[in-house]
Every structure is written in C-alpha cells, then in structure tokens.
Coordinates of C-alpha atoms in Angstrom, one line a residue:
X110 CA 0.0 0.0 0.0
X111 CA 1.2 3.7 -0.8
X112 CA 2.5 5.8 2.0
X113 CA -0.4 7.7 3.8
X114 CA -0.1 11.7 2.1
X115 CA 2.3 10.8 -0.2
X116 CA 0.8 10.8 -3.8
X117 CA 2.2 12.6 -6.1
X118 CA -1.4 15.0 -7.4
X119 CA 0.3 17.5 -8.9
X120 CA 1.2 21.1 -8.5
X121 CA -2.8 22.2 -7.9
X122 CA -2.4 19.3 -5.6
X123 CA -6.4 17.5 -5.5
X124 CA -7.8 15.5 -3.0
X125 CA -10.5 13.9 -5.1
X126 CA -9.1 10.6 -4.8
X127 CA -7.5 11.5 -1.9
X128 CA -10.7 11.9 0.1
X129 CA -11.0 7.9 1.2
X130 CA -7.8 7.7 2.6
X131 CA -7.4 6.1 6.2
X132 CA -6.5 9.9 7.5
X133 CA -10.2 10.7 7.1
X134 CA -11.3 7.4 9.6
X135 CA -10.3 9.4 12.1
X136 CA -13.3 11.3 12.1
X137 CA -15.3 8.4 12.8
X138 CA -13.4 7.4 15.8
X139 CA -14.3 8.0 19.2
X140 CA -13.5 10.5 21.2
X141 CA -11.9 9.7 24.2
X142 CA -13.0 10.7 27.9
X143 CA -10.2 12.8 29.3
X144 CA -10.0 14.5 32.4
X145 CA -7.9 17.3 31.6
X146 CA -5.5 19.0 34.5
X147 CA -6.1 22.4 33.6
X148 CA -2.3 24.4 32.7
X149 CA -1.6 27.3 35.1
X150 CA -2.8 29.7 32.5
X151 CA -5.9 28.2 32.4
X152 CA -6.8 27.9 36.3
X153 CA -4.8 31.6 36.8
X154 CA -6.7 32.9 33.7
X155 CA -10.3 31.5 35.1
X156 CA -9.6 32.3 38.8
X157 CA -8.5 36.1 37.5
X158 CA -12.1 35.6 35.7
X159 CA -14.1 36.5 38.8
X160 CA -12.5 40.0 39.2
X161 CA -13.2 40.8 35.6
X162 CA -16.6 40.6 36.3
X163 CA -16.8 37.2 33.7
X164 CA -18.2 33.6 34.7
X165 CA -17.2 30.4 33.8
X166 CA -19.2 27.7 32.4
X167 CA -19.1 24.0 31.1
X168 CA -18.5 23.9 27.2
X169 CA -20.7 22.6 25.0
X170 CA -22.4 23.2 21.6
X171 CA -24.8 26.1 22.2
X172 CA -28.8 25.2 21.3
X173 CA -30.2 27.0 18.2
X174 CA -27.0 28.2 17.1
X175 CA -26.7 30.9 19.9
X176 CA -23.3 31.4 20.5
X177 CA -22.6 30.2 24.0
X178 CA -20.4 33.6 25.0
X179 CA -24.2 34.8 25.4
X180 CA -25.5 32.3 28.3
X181 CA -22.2 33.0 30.2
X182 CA -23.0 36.1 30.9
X183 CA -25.2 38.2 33.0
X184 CA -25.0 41.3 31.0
X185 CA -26.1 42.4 27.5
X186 CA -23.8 41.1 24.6
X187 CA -22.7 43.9 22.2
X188 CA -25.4 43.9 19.1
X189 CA -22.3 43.2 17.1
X190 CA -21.6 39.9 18.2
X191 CA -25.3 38.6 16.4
X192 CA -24.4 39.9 13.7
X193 CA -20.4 38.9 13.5
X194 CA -21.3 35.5 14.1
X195 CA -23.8 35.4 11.5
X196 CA -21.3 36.7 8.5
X197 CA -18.4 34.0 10.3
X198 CA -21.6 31.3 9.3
X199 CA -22.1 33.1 5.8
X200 CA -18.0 32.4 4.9
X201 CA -18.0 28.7 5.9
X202 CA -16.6 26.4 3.1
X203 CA -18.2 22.8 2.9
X204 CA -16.4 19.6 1.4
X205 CA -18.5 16.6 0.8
X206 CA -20.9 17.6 3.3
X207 CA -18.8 18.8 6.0
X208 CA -17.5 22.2 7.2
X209 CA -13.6 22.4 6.2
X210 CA -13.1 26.5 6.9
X211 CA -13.9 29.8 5.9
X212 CA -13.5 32.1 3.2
X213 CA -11.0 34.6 3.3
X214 CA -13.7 37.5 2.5
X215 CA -17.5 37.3 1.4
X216 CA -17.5 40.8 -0.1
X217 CA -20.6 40.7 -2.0
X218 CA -19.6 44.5 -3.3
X219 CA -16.9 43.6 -5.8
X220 CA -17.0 41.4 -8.9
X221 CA -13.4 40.9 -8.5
X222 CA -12.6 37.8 -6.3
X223 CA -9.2 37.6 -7.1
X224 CA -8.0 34.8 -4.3
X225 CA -10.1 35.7 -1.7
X226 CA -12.9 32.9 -2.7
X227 CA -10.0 30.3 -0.3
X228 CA -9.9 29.3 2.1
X229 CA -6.2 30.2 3.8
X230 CA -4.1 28.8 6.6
X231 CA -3.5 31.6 8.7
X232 CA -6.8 33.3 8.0
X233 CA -8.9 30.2 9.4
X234 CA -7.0 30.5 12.8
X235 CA -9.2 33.4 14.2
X236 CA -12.1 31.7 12.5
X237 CA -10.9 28.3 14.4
X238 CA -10.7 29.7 17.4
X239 CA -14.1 31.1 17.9
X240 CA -15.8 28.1 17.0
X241 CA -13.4 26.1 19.4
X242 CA -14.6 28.8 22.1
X243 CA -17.8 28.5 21.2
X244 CA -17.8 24.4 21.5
X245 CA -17.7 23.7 17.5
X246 CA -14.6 21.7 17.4
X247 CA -15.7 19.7 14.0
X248 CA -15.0 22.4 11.4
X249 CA -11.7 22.8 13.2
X250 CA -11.1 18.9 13.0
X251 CA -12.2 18.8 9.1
X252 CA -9.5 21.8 8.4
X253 CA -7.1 20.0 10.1
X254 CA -7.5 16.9 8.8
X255 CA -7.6 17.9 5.4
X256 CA -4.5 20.4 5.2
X257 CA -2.8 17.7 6.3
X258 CA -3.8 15.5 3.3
X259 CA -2.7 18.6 1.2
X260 CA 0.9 18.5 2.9
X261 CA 1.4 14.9 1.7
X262 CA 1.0 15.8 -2.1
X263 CA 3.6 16.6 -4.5
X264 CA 4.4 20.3 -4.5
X265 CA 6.0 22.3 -7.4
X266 CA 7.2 26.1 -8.5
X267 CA 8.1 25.5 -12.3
X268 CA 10.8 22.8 -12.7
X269 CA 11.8 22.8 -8.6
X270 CA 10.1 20.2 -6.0
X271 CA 9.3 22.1 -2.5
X272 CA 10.1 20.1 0.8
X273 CA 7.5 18.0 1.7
X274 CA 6.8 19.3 4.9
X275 CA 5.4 22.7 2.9
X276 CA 1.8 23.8 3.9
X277 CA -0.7 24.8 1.7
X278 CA -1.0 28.1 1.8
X279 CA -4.5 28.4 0.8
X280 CA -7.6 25.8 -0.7
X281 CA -10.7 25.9 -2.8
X282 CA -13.5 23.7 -3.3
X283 CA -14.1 23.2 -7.1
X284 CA -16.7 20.8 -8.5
X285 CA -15.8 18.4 -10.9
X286 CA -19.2 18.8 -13.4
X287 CA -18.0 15.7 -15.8
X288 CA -17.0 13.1 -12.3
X289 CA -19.9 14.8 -10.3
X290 CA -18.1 15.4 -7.2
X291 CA -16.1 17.9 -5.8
X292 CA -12.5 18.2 -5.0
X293 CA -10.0 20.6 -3.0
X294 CA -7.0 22.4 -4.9
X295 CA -4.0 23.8 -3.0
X296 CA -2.0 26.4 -3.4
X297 CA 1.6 26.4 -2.1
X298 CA 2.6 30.0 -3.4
X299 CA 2.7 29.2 -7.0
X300 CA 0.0 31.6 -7.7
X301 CA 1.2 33.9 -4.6
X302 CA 2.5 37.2 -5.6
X303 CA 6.3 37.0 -5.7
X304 CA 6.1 33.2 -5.8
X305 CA 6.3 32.7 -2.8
X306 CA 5.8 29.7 -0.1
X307 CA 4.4 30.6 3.4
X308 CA 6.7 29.5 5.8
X309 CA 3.7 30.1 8.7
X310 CA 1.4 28.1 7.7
X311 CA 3.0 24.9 9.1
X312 CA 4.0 26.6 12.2
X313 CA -0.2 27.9 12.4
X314 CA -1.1 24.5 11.8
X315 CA 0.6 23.5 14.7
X316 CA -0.4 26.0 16.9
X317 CA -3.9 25.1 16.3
X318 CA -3.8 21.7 16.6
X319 CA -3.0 22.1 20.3
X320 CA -5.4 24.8 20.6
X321 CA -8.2 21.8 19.4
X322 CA -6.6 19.3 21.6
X323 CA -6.6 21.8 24.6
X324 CA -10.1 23.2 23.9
X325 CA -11.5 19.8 23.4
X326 CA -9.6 17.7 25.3
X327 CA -9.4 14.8 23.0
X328 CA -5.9 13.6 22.5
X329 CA -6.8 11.0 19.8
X330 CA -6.3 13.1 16.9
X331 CA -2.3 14.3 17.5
X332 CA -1.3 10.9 18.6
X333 CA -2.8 9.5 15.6
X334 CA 0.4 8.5 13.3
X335 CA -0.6 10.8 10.5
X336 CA -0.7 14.1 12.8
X337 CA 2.7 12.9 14.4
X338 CA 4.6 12.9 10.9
X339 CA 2.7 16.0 9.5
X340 CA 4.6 17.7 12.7
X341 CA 7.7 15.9 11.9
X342 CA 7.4 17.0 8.5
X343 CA 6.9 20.8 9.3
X344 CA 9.7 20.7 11.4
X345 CA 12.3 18.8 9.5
X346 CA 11.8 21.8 7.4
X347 CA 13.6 24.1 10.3
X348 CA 15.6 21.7 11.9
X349 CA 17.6 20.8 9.1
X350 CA 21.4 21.4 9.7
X351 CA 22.7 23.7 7.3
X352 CA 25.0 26.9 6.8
X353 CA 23.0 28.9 9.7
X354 CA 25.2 29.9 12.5
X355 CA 21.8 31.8 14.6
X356 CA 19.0 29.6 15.7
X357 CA 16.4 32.1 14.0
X358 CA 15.3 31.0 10.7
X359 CA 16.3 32.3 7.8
X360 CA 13.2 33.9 5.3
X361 CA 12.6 35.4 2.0
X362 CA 10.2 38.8 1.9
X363 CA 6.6 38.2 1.5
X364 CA 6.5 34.9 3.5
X365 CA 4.0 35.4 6.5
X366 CA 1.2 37.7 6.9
X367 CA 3.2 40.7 4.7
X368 CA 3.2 38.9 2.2
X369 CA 4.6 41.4 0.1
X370 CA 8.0 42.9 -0.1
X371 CA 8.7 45.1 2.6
X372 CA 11.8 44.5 3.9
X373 CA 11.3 42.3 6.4
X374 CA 13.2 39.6 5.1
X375 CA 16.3 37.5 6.9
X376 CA 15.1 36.9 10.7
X377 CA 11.5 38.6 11.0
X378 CA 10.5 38.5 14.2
X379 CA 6.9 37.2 13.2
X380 CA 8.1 33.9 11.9
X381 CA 10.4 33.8 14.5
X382 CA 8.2 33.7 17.4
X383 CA 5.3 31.6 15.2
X384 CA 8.6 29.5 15.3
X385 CA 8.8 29.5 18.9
X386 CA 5.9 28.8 19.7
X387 CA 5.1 26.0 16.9
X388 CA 8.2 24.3 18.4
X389 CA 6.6 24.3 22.1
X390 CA 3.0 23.2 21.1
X391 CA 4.8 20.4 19.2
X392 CA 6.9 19.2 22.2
X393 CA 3.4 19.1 24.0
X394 CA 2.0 16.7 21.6
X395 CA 5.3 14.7 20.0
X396 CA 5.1 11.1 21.3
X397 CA 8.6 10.0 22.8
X398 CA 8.5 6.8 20.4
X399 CA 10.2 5.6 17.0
X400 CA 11.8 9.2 15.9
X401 CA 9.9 11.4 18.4
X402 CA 12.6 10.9 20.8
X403 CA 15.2 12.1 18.6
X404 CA 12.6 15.0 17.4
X405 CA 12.1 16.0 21.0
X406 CA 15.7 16.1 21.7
X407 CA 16.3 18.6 18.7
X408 CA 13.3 20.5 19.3
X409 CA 14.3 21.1 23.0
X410 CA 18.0 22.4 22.2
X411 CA 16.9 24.4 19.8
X412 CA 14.2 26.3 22.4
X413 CA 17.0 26.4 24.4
X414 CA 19.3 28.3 21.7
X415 CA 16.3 30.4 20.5
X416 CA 14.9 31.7 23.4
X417 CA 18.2 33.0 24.7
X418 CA 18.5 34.5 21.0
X419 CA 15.8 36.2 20.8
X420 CA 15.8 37.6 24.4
X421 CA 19.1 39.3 24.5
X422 CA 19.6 39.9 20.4
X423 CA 16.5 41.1 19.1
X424 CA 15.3 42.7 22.6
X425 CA 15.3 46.9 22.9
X426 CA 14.8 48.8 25.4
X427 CA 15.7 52.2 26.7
X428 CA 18.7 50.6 28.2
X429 CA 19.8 48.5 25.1
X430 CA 19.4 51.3 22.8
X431 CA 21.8 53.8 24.4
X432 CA 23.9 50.7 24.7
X433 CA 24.0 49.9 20.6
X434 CA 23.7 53.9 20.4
X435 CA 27.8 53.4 21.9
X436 CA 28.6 50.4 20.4
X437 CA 31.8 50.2 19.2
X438 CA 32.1 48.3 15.5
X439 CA 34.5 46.4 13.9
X440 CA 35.0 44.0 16.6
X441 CA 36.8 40.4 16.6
X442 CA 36.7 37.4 19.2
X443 CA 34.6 35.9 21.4
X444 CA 34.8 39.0 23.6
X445 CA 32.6 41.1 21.3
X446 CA 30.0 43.5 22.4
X447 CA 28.5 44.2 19.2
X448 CA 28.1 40.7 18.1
X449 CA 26.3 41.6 15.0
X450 CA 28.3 44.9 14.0
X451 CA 25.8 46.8 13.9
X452 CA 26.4 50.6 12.9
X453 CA 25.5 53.3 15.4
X454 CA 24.6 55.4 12.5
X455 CA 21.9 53.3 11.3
X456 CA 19.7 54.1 14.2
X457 CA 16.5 55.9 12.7
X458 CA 16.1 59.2 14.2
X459 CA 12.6 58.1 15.0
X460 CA 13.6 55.5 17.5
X461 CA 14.7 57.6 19.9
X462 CA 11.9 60.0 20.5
X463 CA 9.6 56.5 20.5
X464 CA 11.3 55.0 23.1
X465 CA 9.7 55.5 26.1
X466 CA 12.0 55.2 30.0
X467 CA 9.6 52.6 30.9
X468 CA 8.8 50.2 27.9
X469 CA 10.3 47.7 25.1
X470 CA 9.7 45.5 22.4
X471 CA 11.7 42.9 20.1
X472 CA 12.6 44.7 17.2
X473 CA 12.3 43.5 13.9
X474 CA 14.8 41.9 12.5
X475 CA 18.5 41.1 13.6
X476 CA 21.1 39.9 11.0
X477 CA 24.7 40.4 10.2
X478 CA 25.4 44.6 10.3
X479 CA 21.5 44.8 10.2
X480 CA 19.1 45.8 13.1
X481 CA 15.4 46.7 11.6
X482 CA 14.0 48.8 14.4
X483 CA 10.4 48.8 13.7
X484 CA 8.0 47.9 15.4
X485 CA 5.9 44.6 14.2
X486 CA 2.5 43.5 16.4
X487 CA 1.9 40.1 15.3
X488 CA 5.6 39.0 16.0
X489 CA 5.4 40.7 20.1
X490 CA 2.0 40.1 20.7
X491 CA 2.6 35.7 19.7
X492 CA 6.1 36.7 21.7
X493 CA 4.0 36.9 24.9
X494 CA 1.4 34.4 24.1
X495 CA 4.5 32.1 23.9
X496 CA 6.6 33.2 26.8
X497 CA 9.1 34.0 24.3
X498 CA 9.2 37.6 26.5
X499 CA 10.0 36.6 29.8
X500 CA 7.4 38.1 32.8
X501 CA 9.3 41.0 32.5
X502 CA 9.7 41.5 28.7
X503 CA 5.8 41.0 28.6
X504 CA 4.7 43.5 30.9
X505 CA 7.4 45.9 29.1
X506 CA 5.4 45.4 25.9
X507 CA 2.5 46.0 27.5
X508 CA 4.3 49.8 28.8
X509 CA 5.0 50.6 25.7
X510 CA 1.4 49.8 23.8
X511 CA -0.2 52.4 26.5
X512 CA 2.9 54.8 26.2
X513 CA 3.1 55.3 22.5
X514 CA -1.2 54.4 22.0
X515 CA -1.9 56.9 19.2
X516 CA 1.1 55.8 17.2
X517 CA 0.7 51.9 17.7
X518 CA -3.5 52.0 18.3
X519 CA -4.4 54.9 16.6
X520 CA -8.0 55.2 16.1
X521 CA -9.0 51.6 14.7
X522 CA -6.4 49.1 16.4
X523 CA -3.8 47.6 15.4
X524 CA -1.0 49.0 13.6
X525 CA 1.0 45.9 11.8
X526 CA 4.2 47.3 11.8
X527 CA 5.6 51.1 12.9
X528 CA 6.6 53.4 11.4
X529 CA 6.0 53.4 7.8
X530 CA 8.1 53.7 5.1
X531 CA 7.9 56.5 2.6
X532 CA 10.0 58.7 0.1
X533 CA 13.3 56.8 -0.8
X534 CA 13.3 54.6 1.5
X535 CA 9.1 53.3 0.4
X536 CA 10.9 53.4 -3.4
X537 CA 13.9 51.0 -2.6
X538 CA 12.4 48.5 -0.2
X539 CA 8.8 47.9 -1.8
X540 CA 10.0 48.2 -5.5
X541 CA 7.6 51.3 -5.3
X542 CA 4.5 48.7 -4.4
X543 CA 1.7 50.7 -5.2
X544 CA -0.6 48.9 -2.8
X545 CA 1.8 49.4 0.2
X546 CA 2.4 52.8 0.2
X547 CA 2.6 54.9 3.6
X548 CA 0.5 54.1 6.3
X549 CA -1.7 51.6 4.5
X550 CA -2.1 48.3 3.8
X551 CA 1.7 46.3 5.0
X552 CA 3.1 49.3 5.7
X553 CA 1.7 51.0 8.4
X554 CA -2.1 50.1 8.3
X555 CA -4.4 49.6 10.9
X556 CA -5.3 45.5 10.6
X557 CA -8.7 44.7 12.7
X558 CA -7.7 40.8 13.0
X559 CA -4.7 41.7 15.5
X560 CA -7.3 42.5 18.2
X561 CA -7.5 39.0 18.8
X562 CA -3.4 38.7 19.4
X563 CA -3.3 41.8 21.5
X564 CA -6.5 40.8 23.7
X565 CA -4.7 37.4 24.1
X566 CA -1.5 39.3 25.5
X567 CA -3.3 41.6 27.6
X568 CA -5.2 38.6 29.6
X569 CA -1.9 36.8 29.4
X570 CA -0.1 40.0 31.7
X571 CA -3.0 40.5 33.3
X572 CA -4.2 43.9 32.0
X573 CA -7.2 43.2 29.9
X574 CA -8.1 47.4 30.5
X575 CA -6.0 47.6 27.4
X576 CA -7.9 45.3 25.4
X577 CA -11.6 46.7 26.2
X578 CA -10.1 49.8 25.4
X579 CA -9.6 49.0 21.8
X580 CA -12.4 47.0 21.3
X581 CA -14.2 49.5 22.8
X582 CA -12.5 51.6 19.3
X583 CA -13.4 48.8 17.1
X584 CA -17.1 48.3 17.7
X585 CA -17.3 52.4 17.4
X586 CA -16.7 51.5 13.4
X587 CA -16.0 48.6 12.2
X588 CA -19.9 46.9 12.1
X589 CA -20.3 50.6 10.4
X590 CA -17.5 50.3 7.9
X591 CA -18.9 46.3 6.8
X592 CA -15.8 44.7 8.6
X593 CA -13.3 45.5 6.3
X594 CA -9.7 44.0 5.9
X595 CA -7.7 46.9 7.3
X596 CA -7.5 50.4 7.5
X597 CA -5.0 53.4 6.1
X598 CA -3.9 56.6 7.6
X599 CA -1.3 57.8 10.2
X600 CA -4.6 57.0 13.2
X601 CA -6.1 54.1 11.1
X602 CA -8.7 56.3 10.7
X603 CA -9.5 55.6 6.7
X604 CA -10.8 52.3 5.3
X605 CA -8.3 51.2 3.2
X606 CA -8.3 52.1 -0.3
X607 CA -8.4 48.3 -1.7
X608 CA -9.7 47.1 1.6
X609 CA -11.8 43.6 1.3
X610 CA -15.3 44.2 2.9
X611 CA -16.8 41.8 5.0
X612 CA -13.3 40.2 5.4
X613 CA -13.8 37.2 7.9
X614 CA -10.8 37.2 10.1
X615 CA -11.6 40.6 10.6
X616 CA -15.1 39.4 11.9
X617 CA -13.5 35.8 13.5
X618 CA -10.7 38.5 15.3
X619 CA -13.4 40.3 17.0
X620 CA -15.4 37.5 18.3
X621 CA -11.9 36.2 19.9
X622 CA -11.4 39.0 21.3
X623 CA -14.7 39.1 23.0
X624 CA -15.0 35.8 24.3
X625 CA -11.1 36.2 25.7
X626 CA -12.9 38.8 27.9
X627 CA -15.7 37.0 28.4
X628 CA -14.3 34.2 29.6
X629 CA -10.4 34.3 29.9
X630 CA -10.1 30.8 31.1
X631 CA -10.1 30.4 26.9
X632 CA -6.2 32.0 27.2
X633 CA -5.2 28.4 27.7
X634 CA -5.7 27.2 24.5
X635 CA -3.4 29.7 23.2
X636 CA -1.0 30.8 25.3
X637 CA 2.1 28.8 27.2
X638 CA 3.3 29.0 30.3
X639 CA 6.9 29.9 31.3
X640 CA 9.6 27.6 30.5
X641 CA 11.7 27.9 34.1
X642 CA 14.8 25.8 32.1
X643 CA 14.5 28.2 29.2
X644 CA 15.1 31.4 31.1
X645 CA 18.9 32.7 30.3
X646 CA 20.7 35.1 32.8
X647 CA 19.8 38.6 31.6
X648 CA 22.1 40.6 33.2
X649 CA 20.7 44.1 32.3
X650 CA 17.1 45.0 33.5
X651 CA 14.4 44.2 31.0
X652 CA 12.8 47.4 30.9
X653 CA 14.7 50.5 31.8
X654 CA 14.5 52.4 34.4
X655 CA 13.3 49.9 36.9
X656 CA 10.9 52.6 39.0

C-alpha cells in the first residue's frame, strides 16, 4: 500500500481521490473521555475571571445556534456579536458535506474575487478559534484533517520540487461537473505574488492543533500517526542542519502575513516567534516513540538556543538602545560587544523619540550589520502568548502599547508594523508597491484581525483594561464600515483604499477578542506557560529604568 499523504497529485495538488484515505477514519473514531489538568494559565486565567466581572461555564455546543459567550453572561452582549457570528456562518466552506473553513472575505460588493474565494491557513485561525470557544470543534477537526492530506502531495514552482513538509497556503473547493463530485486544490505560493511559499502556515497549523486538543480535550487526533509525521514534517523543514550559525530561521520577503516585499526579510520577528511557539505546542503533543525521541531532543535544544537568541539579540529597550547607540564596530573574538556589527549610525532618528524610559519590544529583525527597528505587532503580541518575552519583557510590551497608543493604536487598532516607510526609503524597499504605500495596507495600516493577538497578550499579563479599550474603538466603526480588511492613515482612521469588505478574520478577530474577555479561562488554549529551564541570565534589567 502507498504511503499515507504521499501521492504525487500535482502542482494544484487535488484531494479527489485523496478523500477515502485512512487519514479521514479518524473522524469516525471516538472521542476519548479525558479528564484534563487544567495548565496554570488556564486555572490563573479563570480564577483572574471572577474580578473581571466574567463567569465560567461548562463547554458545550450552544442550542439554536446561539453562540454560548451569550448564556455565560449576566450582562447584554454587544449587538455586534449577532451579527459577526452570522457573516463568520455566511463564509463557511463545505467539502462533501462537512465544514472544512472559511472564506478569506464574502465581499458581495466587488466582482473581482481575485483569491479571496479560499480558504487560507493563517486566515482560518481566528475563524478556528471562535468556534473552538464557542464548542464547535468539528469544522476545526475537518480543516485539520484535510491540510494535512494537502501537505502529503507533490508540491512544485516551475521545474523545482518544494520540501514535503510545505503547507498549503490556501484551498478551494471546485466541482468536478464531468465526475460529479467535488475536490479541493492547493495552493503552495505558486500563484502567490512574488512566488512565494508561506513559511507560517505549518508553524499555524501546529499551533492550532493544540489549541483543538486543549479546547476539546481529545488527544486521539495528534497521537494519531498521520498528525505525528505531518509535525515531523513541518519541522524537518527548520531543523535541518545547514549553513546557519543563529538559531532564528532564515526567510525570504513576502512569506508570513506581509506577504509582500517590505523589507522584512532574513530573521523577521513574526516567523520567529510563530517559530517559537510552533516548536513548544509540538513538544506538547510529539510522542517519545520511534523518531519522536530524537525529534524532541532537537526540538528542545533548539528552544534552548532560540529563546536566549531572541531575548538578548532582538530585545530593545531604553537601556539596550543607548547601549547599541555606543557600540563600538568592527569588533573580533569571542569577547565582542557588538556581536552583530551593527552601525551606530543606522539608528533611525525616530527611534529615539519613541522610546519610552519605561517600555520595550523585540525589534524587527536582527542579522549580520543589520538591526530593523520597527516595530511589528503580530511577532510581540505571539512573543508573549508564547513566553518567548520573559514576565518582564511581557509587561514591558504591554508599557510601551499604552505609552506610545496613538502611534501603535491609533483610532482603529492595530498597527502591523511602525513606522511606515515612505519617500526613498518606500521606493527602494517595496519596489515602489503601489498597494503598500505609507500608512496603508503592510506598511503601516491599521489591521482589525490583531485584536484578537493583542486581547490574548493583555489577559496573558493580566491587563485586559488595554484590550476593552480597543475593542471598545473597534465596535465604534467597524460593524459601520462592513468589517473591512484593514484600514489606512497615520490614526487608522480611513478604510483602506483596496480594503476587502466583510473580510472574515476581521469578523472571527473580534469575536476572539470578545469571548477572551468574556471568559479568559479560553487564554489556555493559546498561550504557554513559562519555561523555568528556558530562562537565560539577563544581566541588564528588561525594561529600563526599573521605577
């Protein structure tokens, strides 16, 4: 018999014959009876729950479609929440009968659909989550389930193979009219703009594979031998021995969520801490048999390596930055301060005025002679959610999101990255992209979907204030403005100018975020505790000055 996942189906890799493999039986299996021990952040999340004013309850599928955030409360849900989770419904993608994800956008303004009729990997997370939380685990199981088959098939860019452990980036459902059935077609960034493959999508797939397991309980599904390799697969991928003398992985532009070029490629700190954490939700689930041994050994040194990395290379602070603002360049041996030579003179000007005496962030990027000081949400908000940031680090993040508010918040949270590029710089970084021009879109636009990241982070360091704060800005407008995909303009104050309406993870991101407040015993299904072994010797202070 062929090796499960392994038939070769093309480049538009299909699953029409795919469909009746022994992979799918696992939906008919039983679910398992666990009594779960509940992870610190869970009990410290839902015993922080009674002075938030929230109550827990028993999960379960709500009756009449009612989402189950409503019953758990005492108080009035926001009219928004109706109608979010009815669009969330509208974008759900069937396959054979059952529900495999959601569109990336149901804009029923616009004839021009472009690729937003799939059904992506790092879109469907948000969308995930919120049925998890709402006690709808099958969609999530299906998306799973059926990625996974995607990983298994052949996967080319013109004449050169891509590792097997690549991702789909996105999936359609097309019907076959002349077989009479339907069939799913991947893309692995063959049709992506620039070409090219997303290196998250494996390290999201992860991530929410322990969300399902922690949310529901049932361990069946990642022990099952096809889960175990598609995690051995992904990370093969980044555990590979090669040339690399960092433990941060090494990425082309246009590979995560900016997925076009703006500069962020080399070490991005968003793929590094997806990285991070995708390599501590799979030493959760790896079973210590066969090659999972060997797999957690690597996985485990390379935490190690990484989390020291990270912490003391890529961290800034008030301190650090008066620090590299003296560094000395040009240096040789081991005893080198200025590992990476960076040049003083490369500072941006407006670093200096942004950093605040109380506050940091991890910058980012980090390579040789390069430092890239802006600031990136996604990459420090999944930094806390992962204890990546130590305790410290975490609440220094959280300083500097109420310090600078305007510039990082704005009016319509969050910014993606800050500050934009423009002038010269916008012309020789972007190629003159004429869809990322200042304050809009990649580069420096307001993106609705990162609510649910920074409502995660603010539970996680206990300051969920933050968090109503800006939902409290989102559902001022964005019901208003038909839920688009981002916003432009220096406060986020525009709907951006080829903004998607009705763009679902903008939607699934607010219903997160809700529920988080809700209920933040949820936090446990995305958010890790502190590794004590992991936690290097820092010997300056975290956030500077320590008042």
């Amino acid at each position: 018999m062929e090796p499960l996942g392994l038939r070769a189906v093309g480049s538009h890799c299909s699953l029409s014959e795919m469909d009746d493999l022994d992979l799918t039986r696992a939906l008919d299996k039983p679910r398992l009876k666990i009594e779960r021990k509940r992870s610190f952040d869970e009990r410290s999340m839902s015993e922080l729950s009674a002075g938030y004013g929230m109550h827990d309850s028993p999960r379960g599928r709500s009756v009449l479609d009612t989402p189950l955030s409503y019953a758990r409360n005492s108080f009035e849900p926001h009219p928004m929440m109706a109608e979010a989770w009815e669009a969330l419904r509208r974008s759900m993608v069937f396959f054979r009968g059952h529900p495999v994800g959601t569109l990336a956008a149901v804009d029923n303004t616009t004839d021009e659909v472009l690729n937003y009729d799939q059904v992506f990997v790092r879109d469907f997370v948000p969308s995930a989550l919120a049925f998890l939380m709402n006690g709808e685990s099958d969609i999530v199981k299906h998306f799973l389930l059926k990625t996974l088959q995607l990983q298994g098939s052949e996967k080319r860019v013109d004449r050169f193979k891509l590792g097997e452990g690549v991702m789909p980036a996105s999936f359609k459902v097309r019907h076959d009219a002349t077989r009479g059935m339907d069939h799913l077609v991947a893309d692995f960034g063959e049709t992506a703009i620039g070409r090219v493959a997303p290196v998250d999508s494996g390290f999201w797939w992860i991530i929410l594979l322990r969300a399902y397991t922690k949310s529901t309980g049932d361990l069946t599904l990642s022990e099952t031998p096809e889960c175990q390799k598609g995690m051995k697969l992904i990370l093969s991928l980044c555990l590979a021995e090669g040339f690399d003398t960092f433990p941060t992985l090494l990425c082309a532009d246009g590979c995560s969520m900016i997925d076009r070029r703006m500069g962020v490629y080399g070490y991005p700190i968003e793929i590094q801490a997806l990285f991070y954490m995708a390599l501590r939700c799979a030493l959760s689930m790896m079973k210590p048999d066969g090659d999972g041994r060997e797999f957690i050994e690597k996985i485990t040194k390379r935490l190690h390596a990484l989390s020291f990395h990270m912490r003391n290379y890529f961290w800034l602070d008030y301190q650090q930055l008066n620090d590299i603002y003296r560094y000395k360049t040009e240096e040789y041996s081991h005893t080198a301060v200025n590992k990476f030579n960076v040049m003083p003179d490369s500072i941006p000007e407006w670093v200096f005025d942004f950093m605040p005496l109380r506050g940091g962030y991890f910058v980012g990027n980090v390579g040789p002679a390069h430092m890239d000081f802006r600031w990136f949400a996604l990459g420090n908000c999944v930094s806390i959610m992962s204890s990546l940031a130590t305790p410290d680090q975490s609440m220094a993040i959280m300083d500097l999101l109420e310090h600078r508010w305007d510039e990082l918040v704005g009016e319509m949270p969050l910014k993606i990255c800050y500050p934009c590029l423009e002038g010269h710089e916008w012309r020789i970084v972007t190629g003159c992209d004429p869809k990322n021009t200042r304050w809009s879109y990649h580069n420096g636009g307001s993106w609705p979907v990162l609510l649910w990241q920074l409502t995660a982070a603010c539970i996680k360091t206990g300051r969920p204030q933050i968090a109503r704060r800006a939902v409290d800005l989102i559902e001022s407008r964005l019901h208003r403005d038909c839920w688009p995909e981002y916003y432009d303009g220096k406060l986020g104050r525009y709907v951006g100018k080829q903004a998607r309406k009705y763009q679902t993870w903008s939607i699934a991101g607010y219903l997160v975020a809700k529920m988080l407040l809700e209920d933040p015993s949820h936090i446990g299904m995305i958010s890790l505790e502190e590794d004590k072994l992991m936690k290097p010797v820092i010997k300056r202070s975290a956030s500077w000055p320590q008042l």
